[in-house]
mmCIF file of C-alpha atoms in Angstrom:
data_model
loop_
_atom_site.group_PDB
_atom_site.id
_atom_site.type_symbol
_atom_site.label_atom_id
_atom_site.label_comp_id
_atom_site.label_asym_id
_atom_site.label_seq_id
_atom_site.Cartn_x
_atom_site.Cartn_y
_atom_site.Cartn_z
ATOM 1 C CA MET A 1 -34.213 8.802 -30.152
ATOM 2 C CA MET A 2 -33.027 5.213 -30.288
ATOM 3 C CA THR A 3 -32.553 3.212 -27.128
ATOM 4 C CA HIS A 4 -30.379 0.150 -26.877
ATOM 5 C CA LYS A 5 -31.537 -2.708 -24.712
ATOM 6 C CA ILE A 6 -28.880 -4.291 -22.542
ATOM 7 C CA HIS A 7 -28.564 -8.003 -23.124
ATOM 8 C CA PRO A 8 -29.637 -10.072 -20.082
ATOM 9 C CA LEU A 9 -26.401 -12.084 -20.246
ATOM 10 C CA LEU A 10 -24.399 -8.878 -19.908
ATOM 11 C CA ILE A 11 -26.433 -7.891 -16.836
ATOM 12 C CA ALA A 12 -26.006 -11.369 -15.341
ATOM 13 C CA GLY A 13 -22.279 -11.280 -15.990
ATOM 14 C CA THR A 14 -21.957 -7.859 -14.358
ATOM 15 C CA VAL A 15 -23.861 -9.055 -11.288
ATOM 16 C CA LEU A 16 -21.662 -12.152 -10.999
ATOM 17 C CA VAL A 17 -18.458 -10.090 -11.223
ATOM 18 C CA PHE A 18 -19.818 -7.639 -8.631
ATOM 19 C CA MET A 19 -20.722 -10.487 -6.262
ATOM 20 C CA PHE A 20 -17.299 -12.065 -6.843
ATOM 21 C CA LEU A 21 -15.634 -8.804 -5.732
ATOM 22 C CA VAL A 22 -17.973 -7.818 -2.913
ATOM 23 C CA GLY A 23 -18.935 -11.291 -1.661
ATOM 24 C CA PRO A 24 -15.736 -11.970 0.346
ATOM 25 C CA LEU A 25 -16.016 -8.561 2.011
ATOM 26 C CA ILE A 26 -19.584 -9.298 3.088
ATOM 27 C CA ILE A 27 -18.530 -12.685 4.482
ATOM 28 C CA VAL A 28 -15.652 -11.158 6.471
ATOM 29 C CA LEU A 29 -17.915 -8.420 7.842
ATOM 30 C CA GLY A 30 -20.566 -10.962 8.829
ATOM 31 C CA ALA A 31 -17.987 -13.178 10.562
ATOM 32 C CA ALA A 32 -16.600 -10.176 12.458
ATOM 33 C CA LEU A 33 -20.055 -9.296 13.804
ATOM 34 C CA SER A 34 -20.892 -12.848 14.847
ATOM 35 C CA ASP A 35 -21.639 -13.483 18.526
ATOM 36 C CA THR A 36 -20.082 -16.962 18.427
ATOM 37 C CA THR A 37 -16.616 -17.833 19.717
ATOM 38 C CA TYR A 38 -15.586 -19.276 16.357
ATOM 39 C CA LEU A 39 -15.574 -18.049 12.760
ATOM 40 C CA THR A 40 -18.890 -18.667 11.073
ATOM 41 C CA PHE A 41 -21.083 -17.260 8.330
ATOM 42 C CA PRO A 42 -23.871 -16.290 8.308
ATOM 43 C CA PRO A 43 -23.425 -14.727 11.764
ATOM 44 C CA GLN A 44 -25.324 -16.262 14.643
ATOM 45 C CA GLY A 45 -26.279 -13.158 16.563
ATOM 46 C CA LEU A 46 -24.670 -9.736 16.253
ATOM 47 C CA SER A 47 -21.979 -8.381 18.554
ATOM 48 C CA LEU A 48 -19.143 -5.850 18.552
ATOM 49 C CA ARG A 49 -17.176 -7.645 21.245
ATOM 50 C CA TRP A 50 -14.585 -8.960 18.808
ATOM 51 C CA PHE A 51 -13.739 -5.417 17.766
ATOM 52 C CA GLU A 52 -13.281 -4.568 21.439
ATOM 53 C CA ASN A 53 -11.124 -7.676 21.798
ATOM 54 C CA ILE A 54 -8.617 -6.262 19.310
ATOM 55 C CA PHE A 55 -7.748 -3.374 21.606
ATOM 56 C CA GLN A 56 -7.786 -5.541 24.715
ATOM 57 C CA ILE A 57 -4.968 -7.698 23.347
ATOM 58 C CA ASP A 58 -1.648 -5.938 23.917
ATOM 59 C CA ALA A 59 0.026 -7.638 20.940
ATOM 60 C CA PHE A 60 -2.558 -6.228 18.531
ATOM 61 C CA ARG A 61 -2.256 -2.714 19.965
ATOM 62 C CA ARG A 62 1.522 -2.772 19.575
ATOM 63 C CA THR A 63 1.538 -4.245 16.083
ATOM 64 C CA ILE A 64 -1.088 -1.801 14.814
ATOM 65 C CA VAL A 65 1.144 1.103 15.870
ATOM 66 C CA THR A 66 4.233 -0.582 14.423
ATOM 67 C CA SER A 67 2.532 -1.318 11.090
ATOM 68 C CA LEU A 68 1.312 2.268 10.744
ATOM 69 C CA GLN A 69 4.776 3.619 11.559
ATOM 70 C CA ILE A 70 6.563 1.269 9.149
ATOM 71 C CA ALA A 71 4.028 1.911 6.381
ATOM 72 C CA PHE A 72 4.252 5.709 6.725
ATOM 73 C CA LEU A 73 8.047 5.920 7.079
ATOM 74 C CA SER A 74 8.777 3.411 4.301
ATOM 75 C CA THR A 75 6.381 5.248 1.992
ATOM 76 C CA MET A 76 8.063 8.578 2.729
ATOM 77 C CA ILE A 77 11.522 7.063 2.114
ATOM 78 C CA ALA A 78 10.278 5.574 -1.162
ATOM 79 C CA LEU A 79 8.894 8.979 -2.203
ATOM 80 C CA VAL A 80 12.165 10.751 -1.356
ATOM 81 C CA ILE A 81 14.047 8.270 -3.554
ATOM 82 C CA GLY A 82 11.353 7.580 -6.130
ATOM 83 C CA ILE A 83 10.410 11.146 -7.115
ATOM 84 C CA PRO A 84 13.948 12.165 -8.188
ATOM 85 C CA ALA A 85 14.433 8.745 -9.822
ATOM 86 C CA ALA A 86 11.211 9.049 -11.829
ATOM 87 C CA TYR A 87 12.161 12.605 -12.787
ATOM 88 C CA ALA A 88 15.599 11.529 -14.016
ATOM 89 C CA LEU A 89 14.193 8.554 -15.934
ATOM 90 C CA ASN A 90 11.703 10.776 -17.776
ATOM 91 C CA ARG A 91 13.733 13.982 -18.101
ATOM 92 C CA HIS A 92 16.881 12.243 -19.355
ATOM 93 C CA ARG A 93 15.428 9.091 -20.883
ATOM 94 C CA ILE A 94 17.598 9.425 -23.985
ATOM 95 C CA GLN A 95 20.906 9.899 -22.144
ATOM 96 C CA LEU A 96 20.304 7.229 -19.484
ATOM 97 C CA PRO A 97 20.816 3.521 -20.271
ATOM 98 C CA GLY A 98 17.623 1.529 -20.846
ATOM 99 C CA TRP A 99 18.410 -1.034 -18.128
ATOM 100 C CA LEU A 100 18.266 1.662 -15.444
ATOM 101 C CA SER A 101 14.461 1.806 -15.476
ATOM 102 C CA THR A 102 14.360 -1.985 -15.080
ATOM 103 C CA LEU A 103 16.532 -1.680 -11.971
ATOM 104 C CA PHE A 104 13.723 0.085 -10.103
ATOM 105 C CA ILE A 105 11.183 -2.679 -10.745
ATOM 106 C CA LEU A 106 13.429 -5.580 -9.701
ATOM 107 C CA PRO A 107 11.781 -5.836 -6.239
ATOM 108 C CA VAL A 108 8.502 -6.551 -8.069
ATOM 109 C CA LEU A 109 10.027 -9.039 -10.511
ATOM 110 C CA VAL A 110 11.792 -10.992 -7.756
ATOM 111 C CA PRO A 111 9.378 -13.174 -5.692
ATOM 112 C CA GLU A 112 8.735 -11.568 -2.318
ATOM 113 C CA LEU A 113 9.730 -14.746 -0.463
ATOM 114 C CA VAL A 114 13.132 -14.682 -2.182
ATOM 115 C CA LEU A 115 13.497 -10.978 -1.466
ATOM 116 C CA GLY A 116 12.521 -11.445 2.180
ATOM 117 C CA PHE A 117 14.973 -14.319 2.661
ATOM 118 C CA SER A 118 17.767 -12.292 1.018
ATOM 119 C CA LEU A 119 17.105 -9.352 3.330
ATOM 120 C CA LEU A 120 17.079 -11.689 6.334
ATOM 121 C CA LYS A 121 20.410 -13.234 5.333
ATOM 122 C CA ASN A 122 22.174 -9.973 4.522
ATOM 123 C CA LEU A 123 20.619 -7.396 6.847
ATOM 124 C CA ALA A 124 19.535 -9.294 9.941
ATOM 125 C CA VAL A 125 22.204 -12.019 9.973
ATOM 126 C CA GLN A 126 25.299 -10.703 8.222
ATOM 127 C CA PHE A 127 25.094 -7.048 9.305
ATOM 128 C CA ASN A 128 23.155 -7.700 12.528
ATOM 129 C CA SER A 129 20.741 -4.883 11.689
ATOM 130 C CA PRO A 130 18.032 -4.035 14.274
ATOM 131 C CA ILE A 131 14.640 -5.550 13.489
ATOM 132 C CA TYR A 132 12.948 -2.164 13.079
ATOM 133 C CA ILE A 133 15.598 -0.931 10.626
ATOM 134 C CA SER A 134 15.424 -4.181 8.666
ATOM 135 C CA LEU A 135 11.640 -3.918 8.408
ATOM 136 C CA LEU A 136 11.860 -0.291 7.358
ATOM 137 C CA PHE A 137 14.461 -1.048 4.692
ATOM 138 C CA GLY A 138 12.543 -4.073 3.409
ATOM 139 C CA HIS A 139 9.231 -2.235 3.115
ATOM 140 C CA SER A 140 10.892 0.764 1.460
ATOM 141 C CA LEU A 141 12.425 -1.566 -1.104
ATOM 142 C CA LEU A 142 9.076 -3.264 -1.612
ATOM 143 C CA VAL A 143 7.065 -0.101 -2.339
ATOM 144 C CA LEU A 144 9.741 1.815 -4.266
ATOM 145 C CA PRO A 145 8.823 0.300 -7.686
ATOM 146 C CA TYR A 146 5.187 1.346 -7.239
ATOM 147 C CA VAL A 147 6.231 4.904 -6.435
ATOM 148 C CA VAL A 148 8.590 5.147 -9.414
ATOM 149 C CA ARG A 149 6.062 3.688 -11.856
ATOM 150 C CA VAL A 150 3.087 5.775 -10.737
ATOM 151 C CA ILE A 151 5.022 9.051 -10.709
ATOM 152 C CA SER A 152 6.674 8.179 -14.033
ATOM 153 C CA ALA A 153 3.196 7.793 -15.519
ATOM 154 C CA SER A 154 2.361 11.342 -14.359
ATOM 155 C CA LEU A 155 5.636 12.730 -15.681
ATOM 156 C CA ALA A 156 5.077 11.076 -19.068
ATOM 157 C CA SER A 157 2.460 13.727 -19.888
ATOM 158 C CA PHE A 158 4.407 16.632 -18.377
ATOM 159 C CA ASP A 159 5.793 19.207 -20.814
ATOM 160 C CA PHE A 160 9.413 19.709 -19.734
ATOM 161 C CA SER A 161 9.634 22.862 -21.879
ATOM 162 C CA ILE A 162 7.748 24.605 -19.034
ATOM 163 C CA GLU A 163 10.613 23.736 -16.692
ATOM 164 C CA GLU A 164 13.170 24.933 -19.238
ATOM 165 C CA ALA A 165 11.289 28.206 -19.671
ATOM 166 C CA ALA A 166 11.287 28.830 -15.908
ATOM 167 C CA ILE A 167 15.021 28.137 -15.668
ATOM 168 C CA SER A 168 15.736 30.380 -18.659
ATOM 169 C CA LEU A 169 13.887 33.208 -16.870
ATOM 170 C CA GLY A 170 16.201 32.932 -13.881
ATOM 171 C CA SER A 171 14.507 30.423 -11.593
ATOM 172 C CA PRO A 172 17.031 28.116 -9.859
ATOM 173 C CA PRO A 173 16.686 24.433 -10.890
ATOM 174 C CA LEU A 174 15.846 23.283 -7.355
ATOM 175 C CA LYS A 175 13.194 25.966 -6.916
ATOM 176 C CA THR A 176 11.764 25.104 -10.337
ATOM 177 C CA PHE A 177 11.534 21.461 -9.320
ATOM 178 C CA PHE A 178 9.473 22.264 -6.211
ATOM 179 C CA THR A 179 7.353 25.122 -7.579
ATOM 180 C CA ILE A 180 6.772 24.053 -11.188
ATOM 181 C CA LEU A 181 7.234 20.316 -11.586
ATOM 182 C CA LEU A 182 5.919 18.875 -8.304
ATOM 183 C CA PRO A 183 2.587 20.770 -8.358
ATOM 184 C CA ASN A 184 1.957 19.424 -11.855
ATOM 185 C CA VAL A 185 2.474 15.791 -10.771
ATOM 186 C CA ARG A 186 0.815 16.148 -7.361
ATOM 187 C CA SER A 187 -1.917 13.688 -8.297
ATOM 188 C CA GLY A 188 0.708 11.067 -9.127
ATOM 189 C CA VAL A 189 2.518 11.658 -5.840
ATOM 190 C CA ILE A 190 -0.715 11.254 -3.858
ATOM 191 C CA ALA A 191 -1.686 8.120 -5.781
ATOM 192 C CA ALA A 192 1.809 6.692 -5.227
ATOM 193 C CA PHE A 193 1.571 7.435 -1.497
ATOM 194 C CA ILE A 194 -1.802 5.671 -1.176
ATOM 195 C CA LEU A 195 -0.685 2.627 -3.165
ATOM 196 C CA ALA A 196 2.638 2.315 -1.326
ATOM 197 C CA PHE A 197 1.071 2.828 2.125
ATOM 198 C CA ILE A 198 -1.614 0.178 1.581
ATOM 199 C CA THR A 199 0.923 -2.257 0.060
ATOM 200 C CA SER A 200 3.239 -1.850 3.035
ATOM 201 C CA ILE A 201 0.606 -2.177 5.745
ATOM 202 C CA ASN A 202 -0.719 -5.426 4.206
ATOM 203 C CA ASP A 203 2.643 -7.048 3.478
ATOM 204 C CA VAL A 204 3.262 -10.568 4.778
ATOM 205 C CA SER A 205 5.945 -12.191 2.600
ATOM 206 C CA ILE A 206 8.776 -9.826 3.534
ATOM 207 C CA SER A 207 7.649 -9.032 7.077
ATOM 208 C CA ILE A 208 7.523 -12.696 8.086
ATOM 209 C CA PHE A 209 11.307 -12.932 7.530
ATOM 210 C CA LEU A 210 12.238 -9.642 9.183
ATOM 211 C CA THR A 211 10.087 -9.597 12.330
ATOM 212 C CA GLY A 212 11.483 -10.943 15.563
ATOM 213 C CA PRO A 213 11.040 -11.115 19.345
ATOM 214 C CA GLY A 214 9.252 -8.042 20.675
ATOM 215 C CA LEU A 215 8.598 -6.480 17.265
ATOM 216 C CA SER A 216 6.064 -7.602 14.688
ATOM 217 C CA THR A 217 3.612 -6.175 12.188
ATOM 218 C CA LEU A 218 -0.160 -6.553 12.210
ATOM 219 C CA PRO A 219 -0.432 -9.188 9.400
ATOM 220 C CA ILE A 220 2.206 -11.368 11.112
ATOM 221 C CA GLN A 221 0.425 -11.021 14.446
ATOM 222 C CA LEU A 222 -2.786 -12.096 12.710
ATOM 223 C CA LEU A 223 -1.081 -15.279 11.502
ATOM 224 C CA ALA A 224 0.258 -15.972 15.001
ATOM 225 C CA HIS A 225 -3.202 -15.416 16.487
ATOM 226 C CA MET A 226 -4.797 -17.812 13.998
ATOM 227 C CA GLU A 227 -2.361 -20.558 15.002
ATOM 228 C CA GLN A 228 -3.771 -20.504 18.549
ATOM 229 C CA PHE A 229 -7.340 -19.248 18.170
ATOM 230 C CA PHE A 230 -10.125 -19.529 15.613
ATOM 231 C CA ASP A 231 -12.302 -16.686 16.859
ATOM 232 C CA PRO A 232 -13.740 -13.739 14.868
ATOM 233 C CA THR A 233 -10.964 -11.417 16.081
ATOM 234 C CA VAL A 234 -9.095 -12.064 12.823
ATOM 235 C CA ALA A 235 -12.146 -11.068 10.800
ATOM 236 C CA SER A 236 -12.545 -7.940 12.954
ATOM 237 C CA VAL A 237 -8.972 -6.860 12.237
ATOM 238 C CA SER A 238 -9.579 -7.436 8.523
ATOM 239 C CA VAL A 239 -12.654 -5.216 8.692
ATOM 240 C CA LEU A 240 -10.612 -2.482 10.396
ATOM 241 C CA LEU A 241 -8.030 -2.676 7.593
ATOM 242 C CA MET A 242 -10.830 -2.330 5.044
ATOM 243 C CA ILE A 243 -12.204 0.677 6.949
ATOM 244 C CA LEU A 244 -8.722 2.232 6.978
ATOM 245 C CA THR A 245 -8.467 1.828 3.195
ATOM 246 C CA VAL A 246 -11.926 3.317 2.661
ATOM 247 C CA ALA A 247 -11.091 6.184 5.050
ATOM 248 C CA VAL A 248 -7.936 7.050 3.091
ATOM 249 C CA MET A 249 -9.880 7.076 -0.162
ATOM 250 C CA ALA A 250 -12.657 9.153 1.445
ATOM 251 C CA ILE A 251 -10.150 11.749 2.650
ATOM 252 C CA VAL A 252 -8.702 11.981 -0.865
ATOM 253 C CA GLU A 253 -12.203 12.310 -2.315
ATOM 254 C CA ARG A 254 -13.175 15.045 0.170
ATOM 255 C CA THR A 255 -9.963 17.034 -0.267
ATOM 256 C CA LEU A 256 -9.022 16.518 -3.921
ATOM 257 C CA GLY A 257 -11.688 14.342 -5.515
ATOM 258 C CA LEU A 258 -10.974 10.927 -6.994
ATOM 259 C CA THR A 259 -11.245 12.414 -10.480
ATOM 260 C CA PHE A 260 -8.229 14.550 -9.566
ATOM 261 C CA LEU A 261 -6.109 11.395 -9.270
ATOM 262 C CA ALA A 262 -7.215 10.288 -12.710
ATOM 263 C CA LYS A 263 -5.831 13.380 -14.407
#
């Protein structure tokens, strides 16, 4: 049995890439645990008081709730629009014009700053839309392309003759959609939800234009906090966001398995 030795340069390169990816996370975690009143790494003493400080500041408590609400609702709106859109684009790709699929990725092609300013000018100023509604609309528009693309990738391998067979046997089209098609692309729907939720909760470029007095999101509150303070609270919030991301992935792994999403 022949064995192949791994070249030392390949090992060194792999280690460097791994450190490049993990290094910033280690620095943020160390800064969050520091006992000093300013951001520093390596930490000088270990303390959890900056994590406690997050929940002692009313602005952080409010913006955490707001960000979770906006992220969940905008993701659900994007799924309600994106699933039928992805279905139509794949089921009737020959009949539909080619530019229609490009329409759903325009929010990604347009710079987020331009998109945010346009939403501010048209929604908040011209139509005097409430801040919460503007944020919800903006985030839904932001994550919609991700939903359409991810679900379209799942539908690309779906055999639509199964749907036609079910309809030919008497199953109503709407029932066929929910009982035949959706279960077969469930992994794509879950992956789209995770990607859209995380994208929304971390958004800055659009939120900075659409937030206002009394209503803000967590990333915008972080920026406002950094303008006045340079303490490890910011690093602590970043660690909590990382934990939230890991928790979502862990739940998926425990319930479905990450290999399920790769199907």
